[in-house]
């Protein structure tokens, strides 16, 4: 097995970052858009990581904030002539605020109940968006086109998503080293024990979900402007929600860079492999989900750490088996 | 008018109760959210579709086929997939069942394409009238069979040894294991029963409405609602919950139109979770 | 001065009454033993003190302040630390991080990570876990997990320490070590409520003992009184213990 030293990792990471910074000057539009998409899923997976990976609350319907952010930007820009920057800030804060309001009753629910509640909440938002005039109903909304042409748009959204992703990573890094991070993790592992150790779970859970919603909302808003079109079916989807969780689990729950790695990996192969087999798209994603949860439930890094041998792989499987 | 709405709700409710129970036994006993259950129902419907078209059977008489087919499928799914991750926690099991859902949908897509398919038995569209309320024969049949299945299941859990060992496992897997119950096998059986019941409901569903591989997703909110409102593992509770839900749907369609059906159902579910998390019966688990 | 008082404490779980009209008073500075057969309601009583379960009936006071209706974290910050019976350490955190959580959140003072870390190290050294501070929870022994529970409770600088069977599953040597530690903590002025099945330990360290049986208090008194109480012997201690105890005393007298 190849062993990479700490210095080696730093070098690889640094080189990769440099490449990402220069990529728009080196690559064609297709690759730029693919990378932008990878950044987007990186942010989404990192957001899910904060509420689910660190705090243990499995918001399976987290895409609801994506849709909310997308629609806030779309409606503000088209109906009220807001600038993108202002609309986006409102989208992020709006998603956060919404998570805090619904979080008060919903974050009291445990486990399966919370999962179901967030899924229903996403369906509810989609159903409402489908039925009210200001969002254009099922027809969707067309946003203003990014000024300056396709190449400029590629450039802009590439760096914008990249910046957002770096912001999300730094934020998660800060959380992981702070009181917040310890409180989140304590709640994830044992909420009752955490409260007996002096942690008031309610505010911490609310904060975790609000941060998660903030980034997800920003991403949704950026996506709407990037695509310059959004409809309810696109904005509120269960599939990307599940993908975000897959990326987080594959990369490593409750780690800073794991979800990003997972996102890059899954988005990359999804583009290269699934693009070729459109009619097998679901099947392949389904198989990946099944294989990942059976063989790498603790993430890919954990597998590498234990060593990549067949017997170790099977030993890992035994752990969760009844 | 009001009578018709009530009867529609009631008839729909019987069906909802039964698919709800099929979901909630897995939820109550293994604490697993089976996100593939809606699609399993649809697979049952496809079995009926295929059998009635290929063999020329009356769709109603394909019921044993969908039950047996889904029982076997369910048993294998549990044995070779879910049992491998059953102790892995919620996120792992939920991702697994969703992955399964995608695989099943894709298989259905490959075989039957994305078009809507239905059955058209000779008794389709026939109905009778009582006190100004129209009752289609098919709907009544679905209602009666769904209720019947639900009651049989209740009796199975209460009166048979296997049923009792499943309930014991639900209450305390470790203790059950010490008493000599094979947890893995019990789980397989539970999941197989859940799938079989779902398959049967698929047969009933396609009697009344055409389906596509994606129809299963529409059931999810119903499954959740019946499971929670009915109280986990309480079958009388599930019956009541199914009927209440059928009524909610039928009244919301009358007052707000069909477009708002999803708004109402999801909103009602969230309110149930917040205000009645232990359901009508106030009981959480089998016992 | 009284540190903790319970008046008519009752807890129902559906139809089951786990704790039934229990009255008790704990003096500041004492070691108060709580014993009783399995399922007697001992852990449930601690959960009532902690606020994990709401009290069905009755009242509880800590240093004169009413505890009813307070949340667990509020009660903890008043100065009540708890070591759990089923070890509830946060798996996926290291030994040190587990204790750090208590240090960061378990007291009224707001601390930064650095200060918390210093206190954590001190406590870890005290319970003898210093060398294992970077281990993950699954990597340490049962005895170490029990010490960790103690450390997590101690780091919150409690006035009252609740210990739920911290000696179960330990060998004689480890039990003695732990008893020594408990004495040391008590000498520093911490009141201790200890639940224990290891009779030798609980008789040896407690100033007073309360006996629960099916949720009811059947006796309260000095270890000697408890050991001689007819009902306690019948319900819990059994003849075997009494005989052994008598032999031990006779033996030491002979010496
Ligand atoms: N959360 C709960 N819900 C329902 N019943 C409970 C709950 N917790 C405890 N009980 C019941 O309350 C009774 C008292 O339990 P408790 O754990 O307090 O006993 P204990 O004295 O600590 O026993 P042990 O010595 O075995 O630890 C038992 O019958 C138990 O089954
Ligand atoms: Mg106990």
PDB file of N, CA, C and O in Angstrom, chain A residues 92-146:
ATOM      1  N   UNK A  92     -29.722  33.672   1.688  1.00  0.00           N
ATOM      2  CA  UNK A  92     -29.002  32.952   2.739  1.00  0.00           C
ATOM      3  C   UNK A  92     -29.621  33.183   4.099  1.00  0.00           C
ATOM      4  O   UNK A  92     -29.918  32.242   4.839  1.00  0.00           O
ATOM      5  N   UNK A  93     -29.843  34.466   4.413  1.00  0.00           N
ATOM      6  CA  UNK A  93     -30.409  34.777   5.729  1.00  0.00           C
ATOM      7  C   UNK A  93     -31.839  34.262   5.841  1.00  0.00           C
ATOM      8  O   UNK A  93     -32.253  33.772   6.896  1.00  0.00           O
ATOM      9  N   UNK A  94     -32.589  34.366   4.730  1.00  0.00           N
ATOM     10  CA  UNK A  94     -33.974  33.887   4.739  1.00  0.00           C
ATOM     11  C   UNK A  94     -34.037  32.392   5.020  1.00  0.00           C
ATOM     12  O   UNK A  94     -34.854  31.934   5.826  1.00  0.00           O
ATOM     13  N   UNK A  95     -33.164  31.637   4.378  1.00  0.00           N
ATOM     14  CA  UNK A  95     -33.140  30.187   4.603  1.00  0.00           C
ATOM     15  C   UNK A  95     -32.810  29.896   6.063  1.00  0.00           C
ATOM     16  O   UNK A  95     -33.428  29.050   6.701  1.00  0.00           O
ATOM     17  N   UNK A  96     -31.829  30.643   6.606  1.00  0.00           N
ATOM     18  CA  UNK A  96     -31.451  30.475   8.011  1.00  0.00           C
ATOM     19  C   UNK A  96     -32.628  30.756   8.927  1.00  0.00           C
ATOM     20  O   UNK A  96     -32.917  29.999   9.852  1.00  0.00           O
ATOM     21  N   UNK A  97     -33.285  31.861   8.673  1.00  0.00           N
ATOM     22  CA  UNK A  97     -34.411  32.269   9.510  1.00  0.00           C
ATOM     23  C   UNK A  97     -35.510  31.212   9.460  1.00  0.00           C
ATOM     24  O   UNK A  97     -36.069  30.819  10.486  1.00  0.00           O
ATOM     25  N   UNK A  98     -35.776  30.741   8.241  1.00  0.00           N
ATOM     26  CA  UNK A  98     -36.808  29.725   8.087  1.00  0.00           C
ATOM     27  C   UNK A  98     -36.430  28.466   8.873  1.00  0.00           C
ATOM     28  O   UNK A  98     -37.264  27.871   9.568  1.00  0.00           O
ATOM     29  N   UNK A  99     -35.159  28.087   8.809  1.00  0.00           N
ATOM     30  CA  UNK A  99     -34.742  26.880   9.533  1.00  0.00           C
ATOM     31  C   UNK A  99     -34.915  27.073  11.034  1.00  0.00           C
ATOM     32  O   UNK A  99     -35.269  26.144  11.750  1.00  0.00           O
ATOM     33  N   UNK A 100     -34.670  28.289  11.512  1.00  0.00           N
ATOM     34  CA  UNK A 100     -34.809  28.530  12.943  1.00  0.00           C
ATOM     35  C   UNK A 100     -36.280  28.451  13.354  1.00  0.00           C
ATOM     36  O   UNK A 100     -36.620  27.885  14.397  1.00  0.00           O
ATOM     37  N   UNK A 101     -37.151  29.007  12.508  1.00  0.00           N
ATOM     38  CA  UNK A 101     -38.579  29.003  12.859  1.00  0.00           C
ATOM     39  C   UNK A 101     -39.143  27.584  12.847  1.00  0.00           C
ATOM     40  O   UNK A 101     -39.787  27.161  13.801  1.00  0.00           O
ATOM     41  N   UNK A 102     -38.892  26.838  11.775  1.00  0.00           N
ATOM     42  CA  UNK A 102     -39.421  25.477  11.756  1.00  0.00           C
ATOM     43  C   UNK A 102     -38.612  24.567  12.680  1.00  0.00           C
ATOM     44  O   UNK A 102     -39.117  23.563  13.168  1.00  0.00           O
ATOM     45  N   UNK A 103     -37.367  24.960  12.925  1.00  0.00           N
ATOM     46  CA  UNK A 103     -36.517  24.138  13.777  1.00  0.00           C
ATOM     47  C   UNK A 103     -37.017  24.048  15.203  1.00  0.00           C
ATOM     48  O   UNK A 103     -36.898  23.014  15.850  1.00  0.00           O
ATOM     49  N   UNK A 104     -37.594  25.124  15.691  1.00  0.00           N
ATOM     50  CA  UNK A 104     -38.049  25.119  17.084  1.00  0.00           C
ATOM     51  C   UNK A 104     -38.941  23.924  17.391  1.00  0.00           C
ATOM     52  O   UNK A 104     -38.658  23.182  18.322  1.00  0.00           O
ATOM     53  N   UNK A 105     -40.020  23.714  16.616  1.00  0.00           N
ATOM     54  CA  UNK A 105     -40.785  22.496  16.905  1.00  0.00           C
ATOM     55  C   UNK A 105     -40.148  21.219  16.362  1.00  0.00           C
ATOM     56  O   UNK A 105     -40.207  20.170  17.005  1.00  0.00           O
ATOM     57  N   UNK A 106     -39.506  21.297  15.201  1.00  0.00           N
ATOM     58  CA  UNK A 106     -39.090  20.057  14.534  1.00  0.00           C
ATOM     59  C   UNK A 106     -37.812  19.471  15.127  1.00  0.00           C
ATOM     60  O   UNK A 106     -37.647  18.258  15.198  1.00  0.00           O
ATOM     61  N   UNK A 107     -36.911  20.329  15.589  1.00  0.00           N
ATOM     62  CA  UNK A 107     -35.655  19.803  16.134  1.00  0.00           C
ATOM     63  C   UNK A 107     -35.853  19.101  17.476  1.00  0.00           C
ATOM     64  O   UNK A 107     -34.934  18.507  18.009  1.00  0.00           O
ATOM     65  N   UNK A 108     -37.076  19.178  18.014  1.00  0.00           N
ATOM     66  CA  UNK A 108     -37.338  18.402  19.227  1.00  0.00           C
ATOM     67  C   UNK A 108     -37.571  16.936  18.887  1.00  0.00           C
ATOM     68  O   UNK A 108     -37.515  16.074  19.751  1.00  0.00           O
ATOM     69  N   UNK A 109     -37.874  16.672  17.617  1.00  0.00           N
ATOM     70  CA  UNK A 109     -38.140  15.297  17.195  1.00  0.00           C
ATOM     71  C   UNK A 109     -36.823  14.547  17.076  1.00  0.00           C
ATOM     72  O   UNK A 109     -35.822  15.087  16.658  1.00  0.00           O
ATOM     73  N   UNK A 110     -36.881  13.263  17.434  1.00  0.00           N
ATOM     74  CA  UNK A 110     -35.653  12.481  17.389  1.00  0.00           C
ATOM     75  C   UNK A 110     -35.628  11.589  16.160  1.00  0.00           C
ATOM     76  O   UNK A 110     -36.646  11.189  15.626  1.00  0.00           O
ATOM     77  N   UNK A 111     -34.410  11.240  15.768  1.00  0.00           N
ATOM     78  CA  UNK A 111     -34.172  10.191  14.791  1.00  0.00           C
ATOM     79  C   UNK A 111     -35.067  10.174  13.576  1.00  0.00           C
ATOM     80  O   UNK A 111     -35.101  11.127  12.797  1.00  0.00           O
ATOM     81  N   UNK A 112     -35.763   9.051  13.436  1.00  0.00           N
ATOM     82  CA  UNK A 112     -36.587   8.829  12.251  1.00  0.00           C
ATOM     83  C   UNK A 112     -37.623   9.929  12.079  1.00  0.00           C
ATOM     84  O   UNK A 112     -37.957  10.312  10.954  1.00  0.00           O
ATOM     85  N   UNK A 113     -38.132  10.429  13.199  1.00  0.00           N
ATOM     86  CA  UNK A 113     -39.204  11.418  13.133  1.00  0.00           C
ATOM     87  C   UNK A 113     -38.696  12.718  12.496  1.00  0.00           C
ATOM     88  O   UNK A 113     -39.383  13.358  11.728  1.00  0.00           O
ATOM     89  N   UNK A 114     -37.475  13.068  12.849  1.00  0.00           N
ATOM     90  CA  UNK A 114     -36.896  14.282  12.272  1.00  0.00           C
ATOM     91  C   UNK A 114     -36.661  14.110  10.773  1.00  0.00           C
ATOM     92  O   UNK A 114     -36.952  15.010   9.981  1.00  0.00           O
ATOM     93  N   UNK A 115     -36.157  12.961  10.383  1.00  0.00           N
ATOM     94  CA  UNK A 115     -35.941  12.687   8.955  1.00  0.00           C
ATOM     95  C   UNK A 115     -37.245  12.891   8.196  1.00  0.00           C
ATOM     96  O   UNK A 115     -37.302  13.602   7.187  1.00  0.00           O
ATOM     97  N   UNK A 116     -38.297  12.258   8.692  1.00  0.00           N
ATOM     98  CA  UNK A 116     -39.583  12.338   7.995  1.00  0.00           C
ATOM     99  C   UNK A 116     -40.093  13.775   7.956  1.00  0.00           C
ATOM    100  O   UNK A 116     -40.633  14.220   6.947  1.00  0.00           O
ATOM    101  N   UNK A 117     -39.921  14.483   9.066  1.00  0.00           N
ATOM    102  CA  UNK A 117     -40.413  15.859   9.114  1.00  0.00           C
ATOM    103  C   UNK A 117     -39.726  16.720   8.055  1.00  0.00           C
ATOM    104  O   UNK A 117     -40.383  17.487   7.343  1.00  0.00           O
ATOM    105  N   UNK A 118     -38.409  16.564   7.915  1.00  0.00           N
ATOM    106  CA  UNK A 118     -37.729  17.425   6.940  1.00  0.00           C
ATOM    107  C   UNK A 118     -38.111  17.035   5.511  1.00  0.00           C
ATOM    108  O   UNK A 118     -38.213  17.889   4.638  1.00  0.00           O
ATOM    109  N   UNK A 119     -38.338  15.737   5.285  1.00  0.00           N
ATOM    110  CA  UNK A 119     -38.764  15.333   3.949  1.00  0.00           C
ATOM    111  C   UNK A 119     -40.131  15.920   3.624  1.00  0.00           C
ATOM    112  O   UNK A 119     -40.372  16.423   2.515  1.00  0.00           O
ATOM    113  N   UNK A 120     -41.033  15.855   4.598  1.00  0.00           N
ATOM    114  CA  UNK A 120     -42.375  16.399   4.372  1.00  0.00           C
ATOM    115  C   UNK A 120     -42.319  17.905   4.171  1.00  0.00           C
ATOM    116  O   UNK A 120     -43.044  18.476   3.358  1.00  0.00           O
ATOM    117  N   UNK A 121     -41.413  18.546   4.914  1.00  0.00           N
ATOM    118  CA  UNK A 121     -41.290  19.999   4.801  1.00  0.00           C
ATOM    119  C   UNK A 121     -40.857  20.391   3.389  1.00  0.00           C
ATOM    120  O   UNK A 121     -41.367  21.368   2.817  1.00  0.00           O
ATOM    121  N   UNK A 122     -39.952  19.620   2.831  1.00  0.00           N
ATOM    122  CA  UNK A 122     -39.520  19.916   1.468  1.00  0.00           C
ATOM    123  C   UNK A 122     -40.673  19.719   0.480  1.00  0.00           C
ATOM    124  O   UNK A 122     -40.905  20.569  -0.386  1.00  0.00           O
ATOM    125  N   UNK A 123     -41.402  18.624   0.649  1.00  0.00           N
ATOM    126  CA  UNK A 123     -42.554  18.378  -0.225  1.00  0.00           C
ATOM    127  C   UNK A 123     -43.582  19.502  -0.077  1.00  0.00           C
ATOM    128  O   UNK A 123     -44.185  19.942  -1.054  1.00  0.00           O
ATOM    129  N   UNK A 124     -43.741  19.945   1.156  1.00  0.00           N
ATOM    130  CA  UNK A 124     -44.711  21.011   1.414  1.00  0.00           C
ATOM    131  C   UNK A 124     -44.315  22.279   0.666  1.00  0.00           C
ATOM    132  O   UNK A 124     -45.134  22.913  -0.004  1.00  0.00           O
ATOM    133  N   UNK A 125     -43.023  22.638   0.759  1.00  0.00           N
ATOM    134  CA  UNK A 125     -42.573  23.850   0.072  1.00  0.00           C
ATOM    135  C   UNK A 125     -42.751  23.714  -1.435  1.00  0.00           C
ATOM    136  O   UNK A 125     -43.162  24.645  -2.115  1.00  0.00           O
ATOM    137  N   UNK A 126     -42.455  22.521  -1.953  1.00  0.00           N
ATOM    138  CA  UNK A 126     -42.621  22.333  -3.381  1.00  0.00           C
ATOM    139  C   UNK A 126     -44.092  22.475  -3.777  1.00  0.00           C
ATOM    140  O   UNK A 126     -44.428  23.147  -4.753  1.00  0.00           O
ATOM    141  N   UNK A 127     -44.960  21.841  -2.984  1.00  0.00           N
ATOM    142  CA  UNK A 127     -46.385  21.897  -3.301  1.00  0.00           C
ATOM    143  C   UNK A 127     -46.892  23.340  -3.248  1.00  0.00           C
ATOM    144  O   UNK A 127     -47.663  23.773  -4.106  1.00  0.00           O
ATOM    145  N   UNK A 128     -46.423  24.099  -2.260  1.00  0.00           N
ATOM    146  CA  UNK A 128     -46.853  25.501  -2.162  1.00  0.00           C
ATOM    147  C   UNK A 128     -46.323  26.282  -3.360  1.00  0.00           C
ATOM    148  O   UNK A 128     -47.060  27.010  -4.024  1.00  0.00           O
ATOM    149  N   UNK A 129     -45.027  26.111  -3.658  1.00  0.00           N
ATOM    150  CA  UNK A 129     -44.430  26.839  -4.783  1.00  0.00           C
ATOM    151  C   UNK A 129     -45.164  26.545  -6.088  1.00  0.00           C
ATOM    152  O   UNK A 129     -45.340  27.419  -6.928  1.00  0.00           O
ATOM    153  N   UNK A 130     -45.605  25.309  -6.226  1.00  0.00           N
ATOM    154  CA  UNK A 130     -46.354  24.907  -7.411  1.00  0.00           C
ATOM    155  C   UNK A 130     -47.669  25.633  -7.563  1.00  0.00           C
ATOM    156  O   UNK A 130     -48.213  25.717  -8.657  1.00  0.00           O
ATOM    157  N   UNK A 131     -48.180  26.154  -6.451  1.00  0.00           N
ATOM    158  CA  UNK A 131     -49.559  26.634  -6.449  1.00  0.00           C
ATOM    159  C   UNK A 131     -49.739  28.123  -6.218  1.00  0.00           C
ATOM    160  O   UNK A 131     -50.867  28.585  -6.149  1.00  0.00           O
ATOM    161  N   UNK A 132     -48.657  28.871  -6.034  1.00  0.00           N
ATOM    162  CA  UNK A 132     -48.877  30.297  -5.806  1.00  0.00           C
ATOM    163  C   UNK A 132     -48.358  31.091  -6.999  1.00  0.00           C
ATOM    164  O   UNK A 132     -47.394  30.692  -7.650  1.00  0.00           O
ATOM    165  N   UNK A 133     -49.018  32.210  -7.303  1.00  0.00           N
ATOM    166  CA  UNK A 133     -48.694  32.956  -8.527  1.00  0.00           C
ATOM    167  C   UNK A 133     -47.307  33.593  -8.512  1.00  0.00           C
ATOM    168  O   UNK A 133     -46.622  33.607  -9.544  1.00  0.00           O
ATOM    169  N   UNK A 134     -46.838  34.104  -7.355  1.00  0.00           N
ATOM    170  CA  UNK A 134     -45.610  34.898  -7.372  1.00  0.00           C
ATOM    171  C   UNK A 134     -44.400  34.085  -7.816  1.00  0.00           C
ATOM    172  O   UNK A 134     -43.430  34.623  -8.361  1.00  0.00           O
ATOM    173  N   UNK A 135     -44.448  32.771  -7.639  1.00  0.00           N
ATOM    174  CA  UNK A 135     -43.325  31.937  -8.040  1.00  0.00           C
ATOM    175  C   UNK A 135     -43.483  31.420  -9.464  1.00  0.00           C
ATOM    176  O   UNK A 135     -42.647  30.652  -9.943  1.00  0.00           O
ATOM    177  N   UNK A 136     -44.569  31.818 -10.116  1.00  0.00           N
ATOM    178  CA  UNK A 136     -44.793  31.305 -11.463  1.00  0.00           C
ATOM    179  C   UNK A 136     -45.336  29.887 -11.471  1.00  0.00           C
ATOM    180  O   UNK A 136     -45.398  29.251 -12.522  1.00  0.00           O
ATOM    181  N   UNK A 137     -45.708  29.366 -10.308  1.00  0.00           N
ATOM    182  CA  UNK A 137     -46.286  28.033 -10.224  1.00  0.00           C
ATOM    183  C   UNK A 137     -45.409  26.976 -10.865  1.00  0.00           C
ATOM    184  O   UNK A 137     -44.181  27.060 -10.823  1.00  0.00           O
ATOM    185  N   UNK A 138     -46.044  26.000 -11.474  1.00  0.00           N
ATOM    186  CA  UNK A 138     -45.319  24.893 -12.078  1.00  0.00           C
ATOM    187  C   UNK A 138     -44.489  25.312 -13.288  1.00  0.00           C
ATOM    188  O   UNK A 138     -43.587  24.602 -13.722  1.00  0.00           O
ATOM    189  N   UNK A 139     -44.797  26.502 -13.853  1.00  0.00           N
ATOM    190  CA  UNK A 139     -44.076  26.987 -15.035  1.00  0.00           C
ATOM    191  C   UNK A 139     -42.645  27.397 -14.709  1.00  0.00           C
ATOM    192  O   UNK A 139     -41.794  27.435 -15.587  1.00  0.00           O
ATOM    193  N   UNK A 140     -42.415  27.748 -13.466  1.00  0.00           N
ATOM    194  CA  UNK A 140     -41.084  28.196 -13.086  1.00  0.00           C
ATOM    195  C   UNK A 140     -40.867  29.663 -13.401  1.00  0.00           C
ATOM    196  O   UNK A 140     -41.760  30.366 -13.869  1.00  0.00           O
ATOM    197  N   UNK A 141     -39.654  30.134 -13.094  1.00  0.00           N
ATOM    198  CA  UNK A 141     -39.295  31.533 -13.338  1.00  0.00           C
ATOM    199  C   UNK A 141     -38.027  31.584 -14.180  1.00  0.00           C
ATOM    200  O   UNK A 141     -37.088  30.824 -13.947  1.00  0.00           O
ATOM    201  N   UNK A 142     -38.011  32.507 -15.151  1.00  0.00           N
ATOM    202  CA  UNK A 142     -36.775  32.759 -15.888  1.00  0.00           C
ATOM    203  C   UNK A 142     -36.106  33.988 -15.293  1.00  0.00           C
ATOM    204  O   UNK A 142     -36.730  35.036 -15.157  1.00  0.00           O
ATOM    205  N   UNK A 143     -34.839  33.841 -14.929  1.00  0.00           N
ATOM    206  CA  UNK A 143     -34.112  34.959 -14.316  1.00  0.00           C
ATOM    207  C   UNK A 143     -33.386  35.760 -15.382  1.00  0.00           C
ATOM    208  O   UNK A 143     -33.177  35.266 -16.492  1.00  0.00           O
ATOM    209  N   UNK A 144     -32.962  36.969 -15.031  1.00  0.00           N
ATOM    210  CA  UNK A 144     -32.168  37.754 -15.979  1.00  0.00           C
ATOM    211  C   UNK A 144     -30.890  36.985 -16.329  1.00  0.00           C
ATOM    212  O   UNK A 144     -30.316  36.326 -15.465  1.00  0.00           O
ATOM    213  N   UNK A 145     -30.479  37.087 -17.597  1.00  0.00           N
ATOM    214  CA  UNK A 145     -29.249  36.411 -18.020  1.00  0.00           C
ATOM    215  C   UNK A 145     -28.049  37.171 -17.473  1.00  0.00           C
ATOM    216  O   UNK A 145     -28.060  38.394 -17.393  1.00  0.00           O
ATOM    217  N   UNK A 146     -27.018  36.434 -17.100  1.00  0.00           N
ATOM    218  CA  UNK A 146     -25.799  37.074 -16.610  1.00  0.00           C
ATOM    219  C   UNK A 146     -25.209  37.961 -17.711  1.00  0.00           C
ATOM    220  O   UNK A 146     -24.993  37.501 -18.828  1.00  0.00           O
TER     221      UNK A 146
END
